[in-house]
Structure formats: C-alpha cells, structure tokens
C-alpha cells in the first residue's frame, strides 16, 4: 500500500499536501510507531474541496441509476480484493484486532452493495389536487453537497457508510476524518473510489485539525447538510452550528446501552452475547453494552460465568490473531477511564475483575455494587469496562434502562419472546435486540438513537428520507379563476 499517496489530501480528484504546512503525525496506538504524516488542510483547502463537490454534483445526479450502480459495484469488488491490506491498516492505525478488522470490512462491503441499489428506490409521487384540471407532482432531489465528520473507533465503516449514503442519493461529499485515523477514516476511501471510477471532484477528503479551521467545515456555505458521528458533547455543538446556518444535521452519537438478562434467559448464551457486546474493539463502539442488568434469581450464576469468560480474554498486540482486547486509541482515553473507575471504587463499587493496564492496553474491568448516581452508570464508557447491576422485576429493569439521557441500543435475553417484545417497546432507545448482542447494523434497517444518542437515521429508506429533499411542482392544464 502506498502510504505516501494516502497521507495527502484528496481534493478535486487530485492528491496533494495541505496548504498549511503543519504536520499531523499518525501513530500506531499499540506501539506508538509512526505510520505516516500529513500536511494538514487549510480553510482554503476546504473551500476548494466544497467547490469541487458542488461543481461535480449536478452531472452525477443526472446520471442514470444504472450508471451510478456500476461505480458502487466496482468499489465493493475493490474492498473485497484489498481485504488483507485494509485489515492491516485497521490493525495499525486504529488498534483494531484481526477479528474487528474483518468484521468492519464485512460491514463496509454490505453498505457499498446496498448503496448500489439506492438510486433505484428514489421515487416521486402524483398527489390529487382539489383544484380542477391540476396535477401535483412531488419529486425527490439530492440535497447538493454533504459534509461528513467521521470518528476514530470504526473509521472505515462509520466514515464510509454516510459517504455512500450521500453519494447514492446523488450528492457530492466532503469528508473530514478524525485526526487519529485519517487513513482508514478517509484517504483509503478516496483511493478505492478513485479506482472504482467515481467522477473527480465528487468525493473529497480534507485532513485537518480543529485549532486550524475552527467551525469552518460546518459553517461553509456550500454544504446543505452535515453527518457527524462522535460524542454527545461535540454533537451538541455541531447541531448548534448547523442550526445557526440553516443546515440539516444527522447525528450518530454515544450510548449508555443496557444488556438485560431475565430470570428465564439461556444463561450460557447470554454470557457469550454480553461479553461480545462489551469487549468487541475494547468497548470502543457506540452500541457497546455499558450496563449488564441481571435478575437477582440468576445473578450469582451469571456473575460467576461472566467473570470467568472475561478472565480468558487475551489482551495485547492487535496484530496477534488471538488478541481480543487491544489498545485504546490513545493514552488520554486510558487515563480518563482509569480515573472514572477509581472514582467508582472510591464511592463504594467493587471490582469483580480488573485486568492489567500496559501502555494503551487497558485490561477488562467488571464493576459491581454501582449506584445509579455514579458517573460510570450514567455516562458512556468508551473502553473495556462494564457495570453489573441486579433487578427484581421487569419494571425495575426498564426504569434503570431509561434512567440516563442516552437511547441508542440495547439487548434483552428471555425465552418469552412475546413478553420480550413488550419490554423492548417500553425502553427509550432507537434500537434493541432480543436474544442477541447490543451491536448490530444492517443495510436496510434505520440506524440511529434517541435523546443524547443522536438525531436522524441512516440505512434503507431512512437514507433517502434524510439525504434528499422534496419539490412540489403543480401543473394547471386549464386556467385558474382568481378573485380579482
């Protein structure tokens, strides 16, 4: 893989250095080895990226659905063919394990394949009019240009998903990847779509830092919408800036997701599912289970089996295929989590298990005897830390589940599926999965959260609803009669 190429800006179909001359060094979060260095983008570079997307977008929207489909089909083939080198990048830049890399690439391929069919599903309508001899036509049109800001945790998938959503609905795109993962979250996509034959200028990647550009990426007059994936506090700021500038915003933010185990659950299966729900990619997933709520009748059995399973998880080098828990993205995140764990313990919580921390690798932590007023119970835990709590009734479990400001995902394990559906409907969350993991994303199902977990949805029909606008054109085949 040519990292010299992938450590440049991609603007107007050209690979070039950012105009600032300031360097952004990208490092491996496990061993701190340097991967590459970017000359970061300036406000002028952002101007040129948005202008390139604006210039290329009308011709792309006019292309037939069949012609656009060919680009996406080719892109899916390229990702499949380049699987191993992309997986190696995810391991190096993101600190993802081999298992996580394969999982992420699989999601990307499915998202691209679905995007290939989106243009065929964009339909208008004819609506009856109360006015004689008049027809009402409602057309769906692309928004124009969409700005996208991607996160560091699943950068390849969570960057590419809104990119293909915007492109498939006829929009141009400018992507600003997270500064920790600008290659897997940005330039590798540009490389793939360039090879796939996407028209130059339609998709642009600007790698920069907030101290250099401030809110300019959001405030720029060209984009009509922004898609942001990240934390709730930053999402609030993005929404405020977009509102001031009359821009649509789609936010995929954090979660404080519950994993509920009723007394009639298959305990062994629930343990496996809960461990996957928390510790996949070191818990750095917005859908990860933050709290395991277990009925008191089965709590002892579940607790023992859960801790035993967690104790077997191999931690360390993500390049080792046997590793389950690799590094957090940086030392700042490690220190933040350790501070929060220590605060919970000082407040009366107990550690059923606490793994060793080496460098950026934080060993798994299972906390018990936590109160709902503790920070670890209320706020998102973006790492391999989970809170264990007991409940006595379904109503109590629901009350605990709904006691935070978040509402992204969740899971419920029970043999009574009808009751499980009833409970699930009472939990204030955008997604919840019965007898499965909290982590799920499918191409046709609307993905998104409630309250502090976000605004808007993507995938399936939701993509079309969010990333197109509607225009009403009426035709009077006769002559209207006016009162004066």
Coordinates of C-alpha atoms in Angstrom, one line a residue:
X1 CA 0.0 0.0 0.0
X2 CA 1.3 3.4 -1.0
X3 CA 1.2 5.4 2.3
X4 CA 2.9 8.3 0.6
X5 CA -0.3 8.7 -1.5
X6 CA -2.6 8.0 1.4
X7 CA -1.1 10.7 3.6
X8 CA -2.2 13.5 1.3
X9 CA -5.4 15.5 0.9
X10 CA -7.8 14.4 -1.9
X11 CA -9.4 17.4 -3.4
X12 CA -10.9 17.8 -6.8
X13 CA -9.6 14.4 -7.9
X14 CA -6.0 15.3 -7.0
X15 CA -3.7 14.1 -4.3
X16 CA -1.8 17.0 -2.7
X17 CA -0.4 18.3 0.5
X18 CA -2.5 20.7 2.7
X19 CA -1.7 24.3 2.3
X20 CA -0.8 25.0 6.0
X21 CA 2.5 23.1 6.0
X22 CA 1.7 22.0 9.6
X23 CA 2.2 18.3 10.2
X24 CA -0.2 15.7 11.6
X25 CA 1.7 12.6 12.6
X26 CA -0.3 9.4 12.6
X27 CA 0.9 6.7 15.1
X28 CA 0.1 3.1 16.0
X29 CA -1.8 3.2 19.3
X30 CA -0.2 -0.1 20.4
X31 CA 3.5 0.6 20.0
X32 CA 3.4 4.3 19.0
X33 CA 5.3 3.7 15.8
X34 CA 4.8 6.4 13.2
X35 CA 2.6 5.3 10.3
X36 CA 2.7 8.5 8.3
X37 CA 2.5 12.3 8.3
X38 CA 0.0 14.7 6.7
X39 CA 0.4 18.3 5.8
X40 CA -2.9 19.4 7.2
X41 CA -5.6 21.3 5.2
X42 CA -6.3 25.0 5.5
X43 CA -9.6 26.9 5.2
X44 CA -8.6 27.5 1.5
X45 CA -8.3 23.7 1.0
X46 CA -11.8 23.3 2.5
X47 CA -13.1 26.0 0.1
X48 CA -11.7 24.1 -2.8
X49 CA -13.0 20.7 -1.7
X50 CA -16.5 22.0 -1.3
X51 CA -16.4 23.9 -4.5
X52 CA -15.1 20.8 -6.3
X53 CA -18.0 18.7 -4.9
X54 CA -20.5 21.4 -5.8
X55 CA -19.2 21.6 -9.4
X56 CA -19.3 17.8 -9.9
X57 CA -22.6 17.0 -8.2
X58 CA -25.2 18.1 -10.9
X59 CA -23.7 15.8 -13.5
X60 CA -23.6 12.9 -11.0
X61 CA -27.3 13.4 -10.0
X62 CA -28.3 13.4 -13.7
X63 CA -26.5 10.0 -14.3
X64 CA -28.8 7.1 -14.6
X65 CA -29.2 4.8 -11.6
X66 CA -27.7 2.0 -13.7
X67 CA -24.5 4.1 -14.4
X68 CA -24.1 5.0 -10.7
X69 CA -24.6 1.4 -9.7
X70 CA -21.6 0.4 -11.6
X71 CA -19.3 2.6 -9.5
X72 CA -20.5 1.1 -6.3
X73 CA -20.3 -2.5 -7.6
X74 CA -16.7 -1.8 -8.6
X75 CA -15.9 -0.3 -5.2
X76 CA -17.3 -3.4 -3.4
X77 CA -15.1 -5.6 -5.6
X78 CA -12.0 -3.5 -4.7
X79 CA -12.6 -3.6 -1.0
X80 CA -13.0 -7.4 -1.2
X81 CA -9.8 -7.8 -3.2
X82 CA -7.9 -5.5 -0.9
X83 CA -9.2 -7.0 2.3
X84 CA -5.9 -8.0 3.7
X85 CA -4.1 -4.7 3.2
X86 CA -7.1 -2.7 4.6
X87 CA -7.3 -5.1 7.6
X88 CA -3.6 -4.4 8.3
X89 CA -4.3 -0.7 8.2
X90 CA -7.1 -1.0 10.7
X91 CA -4.8 -3.0 13.0
X92 CA -2.0 -0.5 12.7
X93 CA -3.9 2.8 12.7
X94 CA -7.0 2.0 14.8
X95 CA -5.6 -0.7 17.1
X96 CA -8.3 -3.0 16.0
X97 CA -7.9 -6.7 16.3
X98 CA -7.9 -9.0 13.3
X99 CA -11.4 -10.1 14.3
X100 CA -12.6 -6.5 14.5
X101 CA -10.9 -5.6 11.2
X102 CA -12.7 -8.5 9.4
X103 CA -16.0 -7.5 11.0
X104 CA -15.6 -3.9 9.9
X105 CA -14.6 -4.7 6.4
X106 CA -17.6 -7.0 6.1
X107 CA -19.9 -4.2 7.1
X108 CA -18.3 -1.9 4.5
X109 CA -18.8 -4.3 1.7
X110 CA -22.5 -4.8 2.6
X111 CA -23.0 -1.0 2.8
X112 CA -21.5 -0.4 -0.6
X113 CA -23.6 -3.2 -2.2
X114 CA -26.7 -1.7 -0.7
X115 CA -25.7 1.8 -2.0
X116 CA -25.6 0.3 -5.5
X117 CA -29.3 -0.1 -5.4
X118 CA -30.4 3.1 -3.6
X119 CA -30.9 5.2 -6.7
X120 CA -33.4 2.7 -7.9
X121 CA -35.5 3.3 -4.8
X122 CA -35.8 7.1 -5.1
X123 CA -39.4 7.6 -6.2
X124 CA -41.6 10.7 -6.7
X125 CA -45.4 10.8 -6.5
X126 CA -48.5 12.3 -8.1
X127 CA -50.9 13.7 -5.5
X128 CA -54.6 14.5 -6.3
X129 CA -55.5 18.2 -6.3
X130 CA -58.7 19.9 -5.1
X131 CA -58.2 22.4 -8.0
X132 CA -59.9 21.3 -11.3
X133 CA -57.5 20.3 -14.1
X134 CA -54.5 20.4 -11.8
X135 CA -51.9 17.7 -11.1
X136 CA -49.4 17.8 -8.2
X137 CA -46.0 16.2 -8.8
X138 CA -43.7 15.6 -5.9
X139 CA -40.0 14.9 -6.9
X140 CA -37.1 13.8 -4.7
X141 CA -33.9 15.7 -5.3
X142 CA -30.4 15.4 -3.9
X143 CA -29.6 18.0 -1.2
X144 CA -26.5 19.0 -3.2
X145 CA -23.3 18.7 -1.1
X146 CA -23.0 16.9 2.3
X147 CA -20.2 17.4 4.8
X148 CA -19.2 14.4 6.8
X149 CA -17.1 14.1 10.0
X150 CA -16.1 10.5 10.9
X151 CA -15.0 9.1 14.3
X152 CA -11.9 7.1 15.3
X153 CA -13.4 3.9 16.6
X154 CA -14.8 2.3 13.4
X155 CA -13.4 4.8 11.0
X156 CA -13.6 2.7 7.8
X157 CA -17.2 1.7 8.2
X158 CA -18.6 4.8 10.1
X159 CA -16.8 7.1 7.6
X160 CA -17.8 5.1 4.5
X161 CA -21.5 4.5 5.5
X162 CA -22.6 8.1 5.3
X163 CA -20.3 8.7 2.3
X164 CA -22.0 6.0 0.2
X165 CA -25.4 7.1 1.6
X166 CA -24.8 10.6 0.3
X167 CA -23.3 9.6 -3.0
X168 CA -26.0 7.0 -3.7
X169 CA -28.7 9.7 -3.3
X170 CA -27.0 12.0 -5.8
X171 CA -25.0 14.3 -3.5
X172 CA -21.4 15.4 -3.6
X173 CA -19.3 14.8 -0.5
X174 CA -16.5 16.4 1.6
X175 CA -15.2 14.1 4.4
X176 CA -13.2 15.3 7.4
X177 CA -11.9 12.2 9.1
X178 CA -10.9 12.1 12.8
X179 CA -7.3 13.2 13.2
X180 CA -6.4 9.9 15.0
X181 CA -7.5 7.8 12.0
X182 CA -7.2 9.9 8.8
X183 CA -6.2 7.0 6.6
X184 CA -8.7 4.3 7.4
X185 CA -11.3 7.0 8.1
X186 CA -10.6 9.0 4.9
X187 CA -8.0 8.6 2.3
X188 CA -8.3 4.9 1.8
X189 CA -11.9 5.5 0.7
X190 CA -10.7 8.2 -1.7
X191 CA -8.3 5.6 -3.1
X192 CA -11.0 3.0 -3.5
X193 CA -13.5 5.3 -5.2
X194 CA -10.8 6.7 -7.5
X195 CA -10.0 3.2 -8.7
X196 CA -13.8 2.5 -9.0
X197 CA -14.2 5.3 -11.4
X198 CA -16.1 7.9 -9.3
X199 CA -16.1 11.2 -11.2
X200 CA -13.3 13.5 -10.0
X201 CA -14.3 16.2 -7.5
X202 CA -17.5 14.4 -6.4
X203 CA -15.8 13.0 -3.3
X204 CA -13.1 14.9 -1.4
X205 CA -11.1 14.2 1.8
X206 CA -9.7 17.0 3.9
X207 CA -7.4 16.0 6.8
X208 CA -7.0 18.8 9.3
X209 CA -7.4 19.8 12.9
X210 CA -9.9 22.0 14.7
X211 CA -7.3 24.5 16.0
X212 CA -6.6 25.3 12.4
X213 CA -10.1 25.6 11.0
X214 CA -12.4 26.1 13.9
X215 CA -16.0 25.6 12.8
X216 CA -15.3 26.5 9.2
X217 CA -16.0 23.0 7.9
X218 CA -19.5 23.2 9.4
X219 CA -20.2 26.9 8.6
X220 CA -19.1 26.8 5.0
X221 CA -22.0 28.0 2.7
X222 CA -21.8 25.1 0.2
X223 CA -22.9 22.0 2.2
X224 CA -26.6 21.8 2.9
X225 CA -26.3 19.0 5.4
X226 CA -23.8 17.5 7.8
X227 CA -23.4 14.0 9.1
X228 CA -21.5 13.7 12.4
X229 CA -20.5 10.6 14.3
X230 CA -18.9 11.1 17.7
X231 CA -19.6 12.1 21.3
X232 CA -22.7 13.7 22.6
X233 CA -21.0 17.0 23.7
X234 CA -19.4 17.5 20.3
X235 CA -22.6 16.5 18.6
X236 CA -24.5 19.2 20.5
X237 CA -22.0 21.8 19.3
X238 CA -22.3 20.5 15.7
X239 CA -26.1 20.7 15.9
X240 CA -26.0 24.3 17.3
X241 CA -23.6 25.5 14.5
X242 CA -25.8 23.8 11.8
X243 CA -29.0 25.3 13.2
X244 CA -27.5 28.8 13.1
X245 CA -26.6 28.2 9.5
X246 CA -29.9 26.6 8.5
X247 CA -28.3 23.3 7.7
X248 CA -29.7 19.8 8.2
X249 CA -27.8 17.7 10.6
X250 CA -27.7 13.9 11.2
X251 CA -26.0 12.9 14.4
X252 CA -24.9 9.4 15.4
X253 CA -23.7 9.9 19.0
X254 CA -22.8 7.8 22.1
X255 CA -24.8 5.4 24.2
X256 CA -25.2 4.1 27.6
X257 CA -26.7 0.8 26.5
X258 CA -28.2 -1.9 28.7
X259 CA -28.0 -5.6 28.4
X260 CA -30.9 -7.2 30.3
X261 CA -30.9 -10.8 31.4
X262 CA -34.3 -12.0 32.7
X263 CA -34.6 -15.0 35.0
X264 CA -35.8 -17.2 32.1
X265 CA -32.8 -16.5 29.9
X266 CA -30.4 -19.0 28.5
X267 CA -27.6 -18.0 30.9
X268 CA -24.7 -19.5 29.0
X269 CA -25.8 -17.9 25.7
X270 CA -26.5 -14.6 27.5
X271 CA -22.9 -14.6 28.9
X272 CA -21.4 -15.1 25.5
X273 CA -23.6 -12.4 24.0
X274 CA -22.9 -9.9 26.8
X275 CA -19.1 -10.4 26.6
X276 CA -19.2 -9.8 22.8
X277 CA -21.5 -6.8 23.4
X278 CA -19.0 -5.1 25.8
X279 CA -15.5 -6.1 24.8
X280 CA -15.5 -6.1 21.0
X281 CA -13.0 -3.5 19.9
X282 CA -12.1 -2.8 23.5
X283 CA -15.6 -1.4 24.1
X284 CA -14.9 1.5 21.8
X285 CA -18.3 1.1 20.0
X286 CA -21.3 3.4 20.5
X287 CA -23.5 0.3 20.7
X288 CA -21.4 -1.5 23.3
X289 CA -23.2 -2.6 26.4
X290 CA -22.4 -0.3 29.3
X291 CA -24.5 -2.0 32.0
X292 CA -25.5 -5.6 32.4
X293 CA -28.8 -5.8 34.2
X294 CA -29.4 -9.3 35.6
X295 CA -32.4 -10.6 37.5
X296 CA -31.5 -11.4 41.1
X297 CA -32.7 -15.0 40.7
X298 CA -29.9 -15.8 38.3
X299 CA -27.4 -13.1 39.2
X300 CA -25.0 -15.3 41.0
X301 CA -24.7 -17.8 38.2
X302 CA -24.5 -15.2 35.6
X303 CA -21.9 -13.2 37.5
X304 CA -19.6 -16.2 38.0
X305 CA -19.8 -17.3 34.4
X306 CA -19.4 -13.8 33.1
X307 CA -16.3 -13.1 35.1
X308 CA -14.8 -16.4 34.2
X309 CA -15.3 -15.7 30.5
X310 CA -13.8 -12.2 30.8
X311 CA -10.8 -13.6 32.6
X312 CA -9.9 -15.6 29.5
X313 CA -9.9 -12.7 27.0
X314 CA -6.4 -12.2 25.6
X315 CA -5.2 -8.7 25.7
X316 CA -2.2 -7.1 24.0
X317 CA -0.9 -6.7 20.4
X318 CA -3.8 -6.4 18.0
X319 CA -1.6 -7.9 15.3
X320 CA -1.8 -11.2 17.2
X321 CA -4.8 -13.1 15.8
X322 CA -5.6 -14.4 19.2
X323 CA -5.9 -11.0 20.8
X324 CA -9.4 -9.9 21.8
X325 CA -8.7 -6.7 23.6
X326 CA -6.1 -4.4 22.0
X327 CA -5.2 -0.8 22.8
X328 CA -7.4 2.2 23.3
X329 CA -6.9 4.9 20.7
X330 CA -4.6 7.0 22.9
X331 CA -3.2 7.4 26.5
X332 CA -5.7 10.2 27.2
X333 CA -8.6 7.8 26.9
X334 CA -6.8 5.3 29.1
X335 CA -6.2 7.8 31.8
X336 CA -9.8 9.1 31.6
X337 CA -11.2 5.6 32.1
X338 CA -8.9 4.8 35.0
X339 CA -9.9 8.0 36.7
X340 CA -13.6 7.1 36.4
X341 CA -13.0 3.5 37.6
X342 CA -11.1 4.7 40.6
X343 CA -13.9 7.2 41.4
X344 CA -16.5 4.5 41.3
X345 CA -14.4 2.3 43.6
X346 CA -13.9 5.1 46.0
X347 CA -17.7 5.6 46.0
X348 CA -18.4 2.0 47.1
X349 CA -18.3 0.0 43.9
X350 CA -16.3 -3.3 43.8
X351 CA -14.2 -4.7 41.0
X352 CA -15.2 -8.3 40.2
X353 CA -12.4 -8.3 37.8
X354 CA -9.7 -5.8 36.9
X355 CA -7.2 -6.6 34.3
X356 CA -3.7 -5.2 34.0
X357 CA -3.0 -2.0 32.1
X358 CA 0.1 -1.8 29.9
X359 CA 0.6 1.3 27.7
X360 CA -2.6 2.0 25.9
X361 CA -4.0 -1.6 26.6
X362 CA -6.5 -1.3 29.4
X363 CA -7.3 -4.8 30.7
X364 CA -11.1 -5.6 31.1
X365 CA -12.9 -4.3 34.2
X366 CA -16.1 -5.6 35.7
X367 CA -17.7 -3.3 38.3
X368 CA -20.3 -4.3 40.8
X369 CA -22.3 -2.5 43.6
X370 CA -22.5 0.6 41.4
X371 CA -25.3 3.2 42.2
X372 CA -27.3 4.9 39.5
X373 CA -25.8 8.3 40.6
X374 CA -22.3 7.1 39.7
X375 CA -20.7 8.5 36.6
X376 CA -19.9 5.0 35.3
X377 CA -23.7 4.3 35.4
X378 CA -24.8 7.5 33.8
X379 CA -22.2 8.3 31.1
X380 CA -20.8 6.3 28.2
X381 CA -17.9 4.0 28.9
X382 CA -15.8 4.0 25.8
X383 CA -13.5 1.2 26.7
X384 CA -13.4 -2.4 28.2
X385 CA -15.3 -1.5 31.3
X386 CA -18.7 -2.8 32.2
X387 CA -21.1 -2.2 35.1
X388 CA -23.0 -5.1 36.7
X389 CA -26.4 -4.4 38.3
X390 CA -29.3 -6.6 39.6
X391 CA -33.0 -6.1 39.3
X392 CA -36.1 -7.7 40.9
X393 CA -38.8 -7.0 38.3
X394 CA -39.2 -6.1 34.7
X395 CA -40.5 -2.7 35.7
X396 CA -37.3 -2.0 37.6
X397 CA -35.1 -3.1 34.7
X398 CA -37.0 -0.8 32.4
X399 CA -36.6 2.1 34.9
X400 CA -32.9 1.6 35.1
X401 CA -32.6 1.3 31.3
X402 CA -34.5 4.6 30.9
X403 CA -32.6 6.5 33.6
X404 CA -29.9 8.1 31.5
X405 CA -30.0 10.7 28.8
X406 CA -28.9 8.2 26.2
X407 CA -31.0 6.0 23.9
X408 CA -29.0 4.2 21.2
X409 CA -29.0 0.4 21.5
X410 CA -29.7 -2.4 23.9
X411 CA -30.4 -6.1 24.3
X412 CA -32.8 -8.3 26.2
X413 CA -32.4 -12.0 26.8
X414 CA -35.5 -14.1 27.6
X415 CA -37.3 -17.2 26.4
X416 CA -40.6 -15.4 26.5
X417 CA -40.5 -13.6 23.1
X418 CA -43.9 -12.0 23.4
X419 CA -43.0 -10.5 26.8
X420 CA -39.6 -9.6 25.5
X421 CA -41.2 -7.6 22.7
X422 CA -43.5 -5.8 25.2
X423 CA -40.5 -4.9 27.4
X424 CA -38.4 -3.8 24.4
X425 CA -41.1 -1.3 23.3
X426 CA -41.0 0.4 26.7
X427 CA -37.3 1.1 26.5
X428 CA -36.5 4.5 25.1
X429 CA -33.9 3.5 22.6
X430 CA -33.5 3.7 18.8
X431 CA -32.6 0.0 18.6
X432 CA -32.9 -3.0 20.8
X433 CA -32.2 -6.7 20.1
X434 CA -33.9 -9.7 21.7
X435 CA -31.7 -12.7 22.4
X436 CA -28.7 -11.0 20.6
X437 CA -25.9 -8.5 21.1
X438 CA -26.3 -4.8 21.5
X439 CA -24.0 -4.4 18.5
X440 CA -25.8 -4.6 15.2
X441 CA -26.0 -2.6 11.9
X442 CA -27.9 -3.8 8.8
X443 CA -28.1 -2.0 5.4
X444 CA -31.9 -1.9 5.2
X445 CA -32.8 -1.0 8.8
X446 CA -32.9 2.6 10.0
X447 CA -30.0 3.1 12.4
X448 CA -29.9 5.9 15.0
X449 CA -30.7 6.9 18.5
X450 CA -32.9 9.0 20.7
X451 CA -32.2 11.9 23.0
X452 CA -28.4 12.4 23.6
X453 CA -27.7 9.5 21.3
X454 CA -28.4 11.4 18.2
X455 CA -30.8 12.8 15.6
X456 CA -31.9 11.3 12.3
X457 CA -31.5 7.9 10.8
X458 CA -29.4 6.3 8.0
X459 CA -29.8 3.0 6.1
X460 CA -32.6 1.8 3.9
X461 CA -35.4 4.2 3.2
X462 CA -34.1 6.4 6.0
X463 CA -31.1 7.3 3.9
X464 CA -33.4 8.6 1.1
X465 CA -35.6 10.5 3.6
X466 CA -32.6 12.2 5.2
X467 CA -30.3 12.9 2.2
X468 CA -32.8 14.1 -0.3
X469 CA -35.3 16.9 -0.3
X470 CA -38.8 17.1 -1.9
X471 CA -40.0 19.5 -4.5
X472 CA -43.7 20.1 -5.4
X473 CA -44.4 21.0 -9.0
X474 CA -48.1 21.6 -9.9
X475 CA -49.4 21.7 -13.5
X476 CA -52.7 23.5 -14.3
X477 CA -54.0 22.1 -17.6
X478 CA -56.7 24.7 -17.8
X479 CA -56.9 28.2 -16.3
X480 CA -57.3 29.1 -12.7
X481 CA -60.1 31.6 -11.6
X482 CA -58.8 34.3 -9.3
X483 CA -60.9 36.5 -7.0
X484 CA -59.6 39.8 -8.5

